[in-house]
GROMACS .gro file of C-alpha atoms in nm:
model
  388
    1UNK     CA    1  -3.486  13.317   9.398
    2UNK     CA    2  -3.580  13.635   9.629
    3UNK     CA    3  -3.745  13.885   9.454
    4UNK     CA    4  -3.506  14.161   9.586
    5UNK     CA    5  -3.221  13.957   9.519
    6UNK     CA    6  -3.319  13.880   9.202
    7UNK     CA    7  -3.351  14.177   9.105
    8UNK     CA    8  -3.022  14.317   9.205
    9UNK     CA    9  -2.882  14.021   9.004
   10UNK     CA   10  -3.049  14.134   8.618
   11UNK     CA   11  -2.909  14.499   8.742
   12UNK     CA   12  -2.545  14.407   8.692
   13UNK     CA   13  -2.643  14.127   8.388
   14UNK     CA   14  -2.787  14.530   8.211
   15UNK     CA   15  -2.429  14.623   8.290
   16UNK     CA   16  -2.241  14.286   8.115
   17UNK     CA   17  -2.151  14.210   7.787
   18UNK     CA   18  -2.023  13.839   7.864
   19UNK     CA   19  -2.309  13.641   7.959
   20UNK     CA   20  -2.387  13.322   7.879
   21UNK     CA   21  -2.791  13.197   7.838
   22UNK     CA   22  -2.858  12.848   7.873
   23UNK     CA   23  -3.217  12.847   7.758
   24UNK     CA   24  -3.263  12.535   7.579
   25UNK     CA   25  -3.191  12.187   7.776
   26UNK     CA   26  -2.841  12.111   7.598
   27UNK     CA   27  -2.577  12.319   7.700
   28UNK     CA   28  -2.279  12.475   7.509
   29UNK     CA   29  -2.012  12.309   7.672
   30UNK     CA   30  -1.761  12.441   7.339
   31UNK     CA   31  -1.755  12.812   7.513
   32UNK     CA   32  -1.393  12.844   7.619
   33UNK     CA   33  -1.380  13.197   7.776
   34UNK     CA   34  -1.191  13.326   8.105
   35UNK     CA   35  -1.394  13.616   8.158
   36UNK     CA   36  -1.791  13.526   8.165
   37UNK     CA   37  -1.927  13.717   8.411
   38UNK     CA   38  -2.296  13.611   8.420
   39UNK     CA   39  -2.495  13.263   8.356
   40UNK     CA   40  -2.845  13.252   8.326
   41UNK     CA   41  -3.060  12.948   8.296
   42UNK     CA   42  -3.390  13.051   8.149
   43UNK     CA   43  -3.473  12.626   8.216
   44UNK     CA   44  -3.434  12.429   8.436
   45UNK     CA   45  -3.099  12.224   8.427
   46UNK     CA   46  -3.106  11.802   8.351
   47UNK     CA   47  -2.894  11.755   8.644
   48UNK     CA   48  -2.674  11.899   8.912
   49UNK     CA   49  -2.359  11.748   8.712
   50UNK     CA   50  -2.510  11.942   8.405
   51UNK     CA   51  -2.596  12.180   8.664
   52UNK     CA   52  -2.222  12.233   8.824
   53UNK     CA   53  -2.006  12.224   8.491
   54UNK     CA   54  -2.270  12.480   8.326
   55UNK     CA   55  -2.236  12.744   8.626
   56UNK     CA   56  -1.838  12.633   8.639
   57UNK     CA   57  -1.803  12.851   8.310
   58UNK     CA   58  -1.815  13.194   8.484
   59UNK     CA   59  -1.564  13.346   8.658
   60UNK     CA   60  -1.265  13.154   8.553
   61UNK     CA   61  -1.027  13.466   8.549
   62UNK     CA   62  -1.132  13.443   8.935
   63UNK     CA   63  -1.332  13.787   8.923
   64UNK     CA   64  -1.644  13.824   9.020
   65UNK     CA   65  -1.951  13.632   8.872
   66UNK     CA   66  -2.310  13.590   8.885
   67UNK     CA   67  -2.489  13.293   8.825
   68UNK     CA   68  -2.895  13.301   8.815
   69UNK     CA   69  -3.151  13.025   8.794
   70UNK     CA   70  -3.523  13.053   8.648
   71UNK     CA   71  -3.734  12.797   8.781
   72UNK     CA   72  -4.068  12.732   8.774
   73UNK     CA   73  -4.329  12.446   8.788
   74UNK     CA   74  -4.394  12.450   8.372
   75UNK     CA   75  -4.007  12.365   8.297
   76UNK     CA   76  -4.094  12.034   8.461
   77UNK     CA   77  -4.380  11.970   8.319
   78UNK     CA   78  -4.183  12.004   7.979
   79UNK     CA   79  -3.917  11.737   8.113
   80UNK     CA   80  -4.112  11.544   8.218
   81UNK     CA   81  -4.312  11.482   7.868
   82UNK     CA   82  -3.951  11.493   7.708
   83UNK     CA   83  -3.851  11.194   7.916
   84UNK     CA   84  -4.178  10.982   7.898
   85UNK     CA   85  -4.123  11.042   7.513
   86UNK     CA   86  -3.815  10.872   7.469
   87UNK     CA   87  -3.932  10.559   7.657
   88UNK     CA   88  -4.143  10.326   7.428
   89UNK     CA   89  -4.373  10.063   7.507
   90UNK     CA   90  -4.275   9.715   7.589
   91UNK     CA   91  -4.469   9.587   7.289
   92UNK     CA   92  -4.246   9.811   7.088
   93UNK     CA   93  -3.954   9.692   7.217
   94UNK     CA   94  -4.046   9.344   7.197
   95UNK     CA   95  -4.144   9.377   6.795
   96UNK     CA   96  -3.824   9.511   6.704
   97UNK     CA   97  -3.606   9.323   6.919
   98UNK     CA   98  -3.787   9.015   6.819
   99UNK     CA   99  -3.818   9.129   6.420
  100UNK     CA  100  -3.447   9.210   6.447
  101UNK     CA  101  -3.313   8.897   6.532
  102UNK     CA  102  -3.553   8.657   6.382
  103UNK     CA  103  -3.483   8.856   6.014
  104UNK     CA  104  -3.147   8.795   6.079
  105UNK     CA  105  -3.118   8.426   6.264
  106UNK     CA  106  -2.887   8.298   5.973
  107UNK     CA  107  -2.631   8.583   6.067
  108UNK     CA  108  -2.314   8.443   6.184
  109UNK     CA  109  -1.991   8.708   6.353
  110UNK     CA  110  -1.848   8.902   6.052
  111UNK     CA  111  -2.128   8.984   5.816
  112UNK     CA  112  -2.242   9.310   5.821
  113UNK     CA  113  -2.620   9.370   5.898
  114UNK     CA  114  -2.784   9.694   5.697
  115UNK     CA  115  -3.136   9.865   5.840
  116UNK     CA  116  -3.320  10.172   5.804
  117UNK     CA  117  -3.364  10.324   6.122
  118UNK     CA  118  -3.575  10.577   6.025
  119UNK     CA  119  -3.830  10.322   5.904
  120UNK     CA  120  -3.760  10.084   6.238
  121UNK     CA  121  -3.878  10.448   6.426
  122UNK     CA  122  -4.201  10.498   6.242
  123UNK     CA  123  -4.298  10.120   6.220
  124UNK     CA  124  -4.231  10.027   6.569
  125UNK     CA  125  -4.337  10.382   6.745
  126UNK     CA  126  -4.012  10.452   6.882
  127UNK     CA  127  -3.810  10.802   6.839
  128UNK     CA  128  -3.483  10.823   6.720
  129UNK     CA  129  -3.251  10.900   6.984
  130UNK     CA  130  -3.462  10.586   7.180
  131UNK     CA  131  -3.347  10.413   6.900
  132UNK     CA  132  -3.001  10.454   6.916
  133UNK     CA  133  -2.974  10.362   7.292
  134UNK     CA  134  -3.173  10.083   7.216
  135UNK     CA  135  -2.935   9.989   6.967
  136UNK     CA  136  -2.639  10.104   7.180
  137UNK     CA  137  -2.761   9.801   7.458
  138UNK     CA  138  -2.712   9.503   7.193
  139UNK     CA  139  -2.396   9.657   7.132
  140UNK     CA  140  -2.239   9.705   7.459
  141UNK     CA  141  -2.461   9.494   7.749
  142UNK     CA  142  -2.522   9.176   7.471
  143UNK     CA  143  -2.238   9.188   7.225
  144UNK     CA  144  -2.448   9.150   6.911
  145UNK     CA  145  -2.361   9.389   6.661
  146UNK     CA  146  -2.144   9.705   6.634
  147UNK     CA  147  -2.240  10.018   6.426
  148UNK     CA  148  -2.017  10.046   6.131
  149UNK     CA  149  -2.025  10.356   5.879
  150UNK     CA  150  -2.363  10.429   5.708
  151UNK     CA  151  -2.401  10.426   5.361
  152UNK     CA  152  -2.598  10.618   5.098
  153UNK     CA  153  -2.899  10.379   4.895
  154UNK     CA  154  -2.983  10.626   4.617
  155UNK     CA  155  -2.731  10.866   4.426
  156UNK     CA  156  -2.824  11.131   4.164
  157UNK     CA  157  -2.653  11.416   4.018
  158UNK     CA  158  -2.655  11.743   3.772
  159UNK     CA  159  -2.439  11.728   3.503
  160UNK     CA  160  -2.219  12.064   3.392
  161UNK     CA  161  -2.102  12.176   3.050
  162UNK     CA  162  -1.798  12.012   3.096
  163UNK     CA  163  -1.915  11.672   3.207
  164UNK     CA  164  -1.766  11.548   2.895
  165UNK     CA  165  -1.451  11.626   2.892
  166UNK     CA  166  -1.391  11.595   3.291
  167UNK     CA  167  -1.540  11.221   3.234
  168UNK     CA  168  -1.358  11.085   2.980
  169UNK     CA  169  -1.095  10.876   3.164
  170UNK     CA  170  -1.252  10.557   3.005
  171UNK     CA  171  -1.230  10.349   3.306
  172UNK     CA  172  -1.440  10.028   3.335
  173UNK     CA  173  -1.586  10.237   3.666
  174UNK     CA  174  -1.636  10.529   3.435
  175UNK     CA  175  -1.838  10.373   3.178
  176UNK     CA  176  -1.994  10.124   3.396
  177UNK     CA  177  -2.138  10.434   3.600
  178UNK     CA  178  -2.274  10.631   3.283
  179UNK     CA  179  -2.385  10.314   3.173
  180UNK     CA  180  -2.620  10.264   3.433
  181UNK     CA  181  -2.700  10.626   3.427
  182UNK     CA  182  -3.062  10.748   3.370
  183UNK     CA  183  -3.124  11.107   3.306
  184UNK     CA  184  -3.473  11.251   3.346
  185UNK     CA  185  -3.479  11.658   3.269
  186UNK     CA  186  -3.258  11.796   3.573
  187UNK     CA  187  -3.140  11.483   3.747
  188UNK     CA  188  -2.940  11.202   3.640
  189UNK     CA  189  -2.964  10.894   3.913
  190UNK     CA  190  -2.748  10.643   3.952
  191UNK     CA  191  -2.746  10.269   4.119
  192UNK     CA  192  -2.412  10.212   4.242
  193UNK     CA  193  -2.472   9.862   4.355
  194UNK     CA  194  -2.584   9.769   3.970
  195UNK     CA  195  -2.301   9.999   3.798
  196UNK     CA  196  -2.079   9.839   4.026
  197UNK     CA  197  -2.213   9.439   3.961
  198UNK     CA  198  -2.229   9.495   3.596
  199UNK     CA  199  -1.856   9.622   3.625
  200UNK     CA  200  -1.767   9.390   3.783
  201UNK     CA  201  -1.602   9.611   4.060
  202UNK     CA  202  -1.633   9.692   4.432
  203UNK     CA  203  -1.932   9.928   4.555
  204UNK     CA  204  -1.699  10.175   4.703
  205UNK     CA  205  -1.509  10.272   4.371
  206UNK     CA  206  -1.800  10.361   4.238
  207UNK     CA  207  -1.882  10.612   4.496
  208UNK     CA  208  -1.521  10.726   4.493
  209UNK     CA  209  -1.546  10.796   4.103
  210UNK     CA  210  -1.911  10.974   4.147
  211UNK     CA  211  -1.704  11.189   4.462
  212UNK     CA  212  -1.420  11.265   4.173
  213UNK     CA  213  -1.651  11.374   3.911
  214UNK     CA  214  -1.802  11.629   4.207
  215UNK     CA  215  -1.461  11.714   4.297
  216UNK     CA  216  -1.346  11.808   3.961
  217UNK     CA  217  -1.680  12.048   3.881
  218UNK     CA  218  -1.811  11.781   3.614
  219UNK     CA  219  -2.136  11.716   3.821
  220UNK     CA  220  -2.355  11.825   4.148
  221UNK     CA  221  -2.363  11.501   4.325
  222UNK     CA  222  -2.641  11.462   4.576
  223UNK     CA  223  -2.651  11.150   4.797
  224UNK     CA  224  -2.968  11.051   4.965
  225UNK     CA  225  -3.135  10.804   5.135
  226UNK     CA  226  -2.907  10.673   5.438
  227UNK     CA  227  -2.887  10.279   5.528
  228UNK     CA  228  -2.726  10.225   5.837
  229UNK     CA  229  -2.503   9.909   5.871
  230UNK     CA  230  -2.385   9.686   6.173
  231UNK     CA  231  -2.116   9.394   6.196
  232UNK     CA  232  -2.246   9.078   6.359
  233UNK     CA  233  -2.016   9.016   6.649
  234UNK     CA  234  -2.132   8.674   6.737
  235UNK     CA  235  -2.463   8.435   6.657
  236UNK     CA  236  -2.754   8.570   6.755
  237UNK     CA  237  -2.931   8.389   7.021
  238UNK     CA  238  -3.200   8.128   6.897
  239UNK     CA  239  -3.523   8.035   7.114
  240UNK     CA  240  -3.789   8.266   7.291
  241UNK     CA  241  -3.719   8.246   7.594
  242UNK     CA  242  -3.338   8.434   7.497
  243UNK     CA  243  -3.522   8.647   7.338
  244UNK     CA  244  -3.754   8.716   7.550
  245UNK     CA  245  -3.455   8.758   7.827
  246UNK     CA  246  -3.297   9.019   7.604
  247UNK     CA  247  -3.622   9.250   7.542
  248UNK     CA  248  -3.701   9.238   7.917
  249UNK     CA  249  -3.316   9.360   8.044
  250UNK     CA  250  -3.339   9.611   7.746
  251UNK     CA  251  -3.661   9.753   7.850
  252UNK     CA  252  -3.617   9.781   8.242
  253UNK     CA  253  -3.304   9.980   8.180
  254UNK     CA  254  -3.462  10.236   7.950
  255UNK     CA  255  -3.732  10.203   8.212
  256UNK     CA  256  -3.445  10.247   8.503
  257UNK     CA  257  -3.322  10.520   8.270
  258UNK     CA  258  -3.666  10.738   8.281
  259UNK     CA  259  -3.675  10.714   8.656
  260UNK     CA  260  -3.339  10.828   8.709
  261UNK     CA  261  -3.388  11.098   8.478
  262UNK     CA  262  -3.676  11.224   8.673
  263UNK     CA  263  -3.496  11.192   8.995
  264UNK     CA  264  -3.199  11.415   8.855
  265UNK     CA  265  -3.437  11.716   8.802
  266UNK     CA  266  -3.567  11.669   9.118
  267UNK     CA  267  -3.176  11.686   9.293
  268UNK     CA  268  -3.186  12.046   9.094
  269UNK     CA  269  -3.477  12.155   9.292
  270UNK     CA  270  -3.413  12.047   9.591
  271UNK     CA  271  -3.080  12.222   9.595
  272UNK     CA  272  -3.255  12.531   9.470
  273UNK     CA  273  -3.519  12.525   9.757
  274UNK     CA  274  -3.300  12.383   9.998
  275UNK     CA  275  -3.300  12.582  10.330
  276UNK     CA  276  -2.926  12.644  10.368
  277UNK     CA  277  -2.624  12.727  10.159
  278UNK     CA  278  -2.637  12.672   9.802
  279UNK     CA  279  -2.244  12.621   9.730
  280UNK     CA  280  -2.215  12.395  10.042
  281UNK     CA  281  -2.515  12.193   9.954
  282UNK     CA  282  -2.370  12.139   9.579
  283UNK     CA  283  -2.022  12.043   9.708
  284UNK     CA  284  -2.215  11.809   9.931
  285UNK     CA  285  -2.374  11.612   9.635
  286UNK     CA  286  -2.012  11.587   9.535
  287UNK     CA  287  -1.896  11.442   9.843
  288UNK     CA  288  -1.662  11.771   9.887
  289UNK     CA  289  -1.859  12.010  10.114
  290UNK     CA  290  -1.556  12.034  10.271
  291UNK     CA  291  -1.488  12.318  10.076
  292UNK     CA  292  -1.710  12.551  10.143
  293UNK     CA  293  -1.721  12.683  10.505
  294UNK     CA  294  -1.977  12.560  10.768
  295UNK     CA  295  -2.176  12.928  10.766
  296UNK     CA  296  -2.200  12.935  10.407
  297UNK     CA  297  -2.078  13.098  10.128
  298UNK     CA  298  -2.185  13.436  10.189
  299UNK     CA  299  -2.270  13.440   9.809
  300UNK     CA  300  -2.536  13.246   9.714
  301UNK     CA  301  -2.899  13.336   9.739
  302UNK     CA  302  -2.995  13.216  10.066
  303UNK     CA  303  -2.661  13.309  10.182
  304UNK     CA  304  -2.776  13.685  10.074
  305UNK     CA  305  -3.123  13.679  10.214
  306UNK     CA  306  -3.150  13.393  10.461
  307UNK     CA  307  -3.462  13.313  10.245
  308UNK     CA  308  -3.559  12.973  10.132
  309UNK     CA  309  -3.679  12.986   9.779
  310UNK     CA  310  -4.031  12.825   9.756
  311UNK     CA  311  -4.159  12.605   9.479
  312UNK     CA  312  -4.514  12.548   9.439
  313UNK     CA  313  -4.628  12.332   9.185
  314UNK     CA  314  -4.973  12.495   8.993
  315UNK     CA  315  -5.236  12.194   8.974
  316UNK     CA  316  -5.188  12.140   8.588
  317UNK     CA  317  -4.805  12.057   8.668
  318UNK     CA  318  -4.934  11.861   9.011
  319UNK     CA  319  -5.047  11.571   8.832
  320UNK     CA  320  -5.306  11.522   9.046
  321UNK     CA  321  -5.631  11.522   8.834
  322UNK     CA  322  -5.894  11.267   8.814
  323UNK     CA  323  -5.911  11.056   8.535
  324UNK     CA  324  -6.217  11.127   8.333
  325UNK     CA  325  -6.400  10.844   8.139
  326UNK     CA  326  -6.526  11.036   7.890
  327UNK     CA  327  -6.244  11.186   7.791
  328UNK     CA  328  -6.119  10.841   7.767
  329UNK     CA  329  -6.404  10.741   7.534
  330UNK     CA  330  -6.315  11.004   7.315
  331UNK     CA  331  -5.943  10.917   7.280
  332UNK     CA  332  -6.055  10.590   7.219
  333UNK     CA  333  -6.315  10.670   6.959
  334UNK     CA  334  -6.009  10.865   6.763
  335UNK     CA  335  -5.771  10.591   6.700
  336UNK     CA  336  -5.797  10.226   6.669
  337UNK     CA  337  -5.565  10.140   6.841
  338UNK     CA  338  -5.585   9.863   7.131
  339UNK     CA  339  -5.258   9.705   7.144
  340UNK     CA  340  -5.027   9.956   7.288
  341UNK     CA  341  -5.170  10.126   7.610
  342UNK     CA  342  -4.881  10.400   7.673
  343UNK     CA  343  -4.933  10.503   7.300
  344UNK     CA  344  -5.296  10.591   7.464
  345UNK     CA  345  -5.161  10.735   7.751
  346UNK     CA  346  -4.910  10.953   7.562
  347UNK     CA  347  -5.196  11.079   7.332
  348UNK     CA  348  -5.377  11.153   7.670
  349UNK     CA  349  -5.098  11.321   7.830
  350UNK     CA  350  -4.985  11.521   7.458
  351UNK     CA  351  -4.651  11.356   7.414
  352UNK     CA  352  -4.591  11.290   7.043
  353UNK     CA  353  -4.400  10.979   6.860
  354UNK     CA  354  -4.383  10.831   6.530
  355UNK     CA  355  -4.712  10.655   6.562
  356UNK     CA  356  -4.884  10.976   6.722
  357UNK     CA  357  -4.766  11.126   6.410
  358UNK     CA  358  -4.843  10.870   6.163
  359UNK     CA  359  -5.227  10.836   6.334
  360UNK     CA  360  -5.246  11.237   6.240
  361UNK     CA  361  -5.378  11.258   6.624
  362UNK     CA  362  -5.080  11.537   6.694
  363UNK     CA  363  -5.379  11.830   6.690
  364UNK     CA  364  -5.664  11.664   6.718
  365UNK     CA  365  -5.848  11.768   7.035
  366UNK     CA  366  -5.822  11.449   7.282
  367UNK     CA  367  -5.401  11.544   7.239
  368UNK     CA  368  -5.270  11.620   7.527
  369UNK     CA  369  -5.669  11.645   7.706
  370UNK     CA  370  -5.543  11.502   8.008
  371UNK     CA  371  -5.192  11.637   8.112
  372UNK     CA  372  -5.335  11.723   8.432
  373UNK     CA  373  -5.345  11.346   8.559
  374UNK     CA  374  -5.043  11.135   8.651
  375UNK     CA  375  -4.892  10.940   8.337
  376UNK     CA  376  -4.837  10.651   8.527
  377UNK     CA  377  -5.214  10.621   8.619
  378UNK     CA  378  -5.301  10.668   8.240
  379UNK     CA  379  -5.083  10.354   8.148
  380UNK     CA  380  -5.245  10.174   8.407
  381UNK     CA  381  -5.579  10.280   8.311
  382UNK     CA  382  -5.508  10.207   7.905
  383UNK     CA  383  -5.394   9.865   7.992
  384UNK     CA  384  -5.741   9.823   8.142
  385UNK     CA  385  -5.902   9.861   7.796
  386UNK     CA  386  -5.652   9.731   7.596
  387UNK     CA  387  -5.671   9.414   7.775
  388UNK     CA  388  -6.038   9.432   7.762
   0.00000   0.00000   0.00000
């Protein structure tokens, strides 16, 4: 944006009450209001969907409103390392994938599958949310499983004064669960799944009585511990070579998926720095450019100035630095690890994961030492002496 132009625009946002910052990545798309008269984005946006339905929020009253974009080459830098972080390594994928359905090869459609995804993240160096789409693909693209409400593992609770006499409906559940009971100074825990054996009862009246108890001020009922659980849809596939079909289609869509999300920032700044009409070239990406006249706007920045905004990348957001050996020694001398090369290269470039975390290498001083050189490079170069 023009510097004149620009500043004409945070002259009337001094003047406004109803403005609306996006200045984090996720957008509050809840805000229902008629009358916001300004929208700032203090980062650049995901993508020019994102993009369009964020700026669609002002002016709805059909008054005049200002919309304002902050962009510069550090925002992508910081998408960038948010999207290579959510992609793991094939050898990642592969272990889980493979662990997955070999631990479960006796699992036939119906029975219901539980894991700790939490654990899954830190064992096989993949994040949560990469996790869940991961999980989301042998769901929808294979079929597999379905996730099905979590459950706690571990229950443990306070008891009150009148624990007593709020407790004493003498139900098998009832004495089954103070039974089980074990109280050590403050907290009393409880196994469900034994109260619930030795009772001879299901699993879920036991939780429903512990719920009661809360409910009715005889304890303070604190669940912990969270085991998720999936129904089996059909029989897994046996043999590697299914297996090995399934953790390559999985992997070259998240990989598909990383690409496309770099591609979508890119859309944002090429409509930013595009040299004509703003509105006309965002209706365009719509396929309705039709809307806007052929000479423009008149409102948008380019529209104002007949200015083409310019970006210029700094050279630590350029990617363009030389790999240096000795840097690469030194990562290399701080872990031992020789199996996963984009684990390197994320150390390298300073993205962080469960296993970055786990290896304490998060602030040691070869994190992040070589952000200045292309990721894609640093994979290739890792391989090198993992395969070495």
């Amino acid at each position: 944006m023009a510097n004149d132009a620009r500043t004409t625009i945070q002259d009337k946002f001094m003047a406004s009450d109803n403005i609306i910052i996006v200045a984090t990545i996720a957008f509050g798309m809840g805000i229902d209001k008629s009358n916001i008269r300004n929208v700032v984005h203090y980062a650049v946006p995901k993508s020019l969907e994102g993009y369009s339905q964020e700026i669609g929020r002002a002016g709805r009253d059909g008054l005049e409103s200002t919309c304002m974009i902050y962009l510069c080459a550090e925002d992508i830098k910081i998408m960038e390392e948010w999207s290579r972080a959510d992609v793991p390594s094939l050898r990642s994928v592969k272990g889980l994938v493979g662990e997955f359905l070999e631990l479960h090869r006796y699992a036939k459609a119906g029975d219901v599958i539980e894991r700790n995804l939490n654990e899954e993240s830190r064992e096989w160096d993949i994040r949560k949310n990469a996790l869940d789409l991961l999980n989301a693909q042998l769901e929808l693209r294979f079929e597999l499983i379905r996730a099905i409400k979590p459950k706690y593992s571990e229950y443990k609770y306070i008891k009150s004064q009148a624990f007593e006499s709020r407790t004493a409906d003498g139900s098998p559940v009832t004495k089954a669960l103070k039974k089980m009971s074990k109280t050590a100074h403050k907290w009393t825990r409880i196994d469900v799944d034994a109260a619930a054996g030795s009772g001879g009862f299901q699993r879920a009246d036991a939780v429903k009585k512990l719920q009661e108890w809360n409910d009715s001020g005889a304890i303070e009922l604190q669940p912990s511990g969270v085991v998720n659980r999936f129904r089996v849809l059909k029989d897994f596939p046996q043999g590697e070579e299914a297996k090995r079909q399934i953790t390559t289609s999985i992997y070259a869509q998240i990989e598909a998926r990383e690409k496309s999300d770099m591609e979508r920032v890119q859309q944002v700044i090429d409509l930013v720095t595009t040299k004509g009409c703003l509105s006309r070239e965002l209706a365009r990406h719509f396929a309705d450019d039709g809307t806007v006249p052929k000479g423009g706007c008149g409102h948008c920045n380019f529209c104002l100035t007949k200015t083409q905004v310019k970006f210029i990348q700094a050279h630590n957001q350029s990617r363009k630095g030389r790999i240096d050996e000795r840097k690469i020694k030194a990562i290399l001398a701080a872990t031992t690890v020789r199996d996963d090369a984009r684990f390197l290269a994320r150390v390298a470039f300073g993205i962080s994961s469960p296993r970055v975390t786990v290896e304490k290498l998060g602030k040691h001083a070869v994190f992040g030492s070589m952000d200045d050189c292309d990721f894609e490079e640093l994979v290739k170069r890792f391989d090198q002496v993992c395969k070495s």
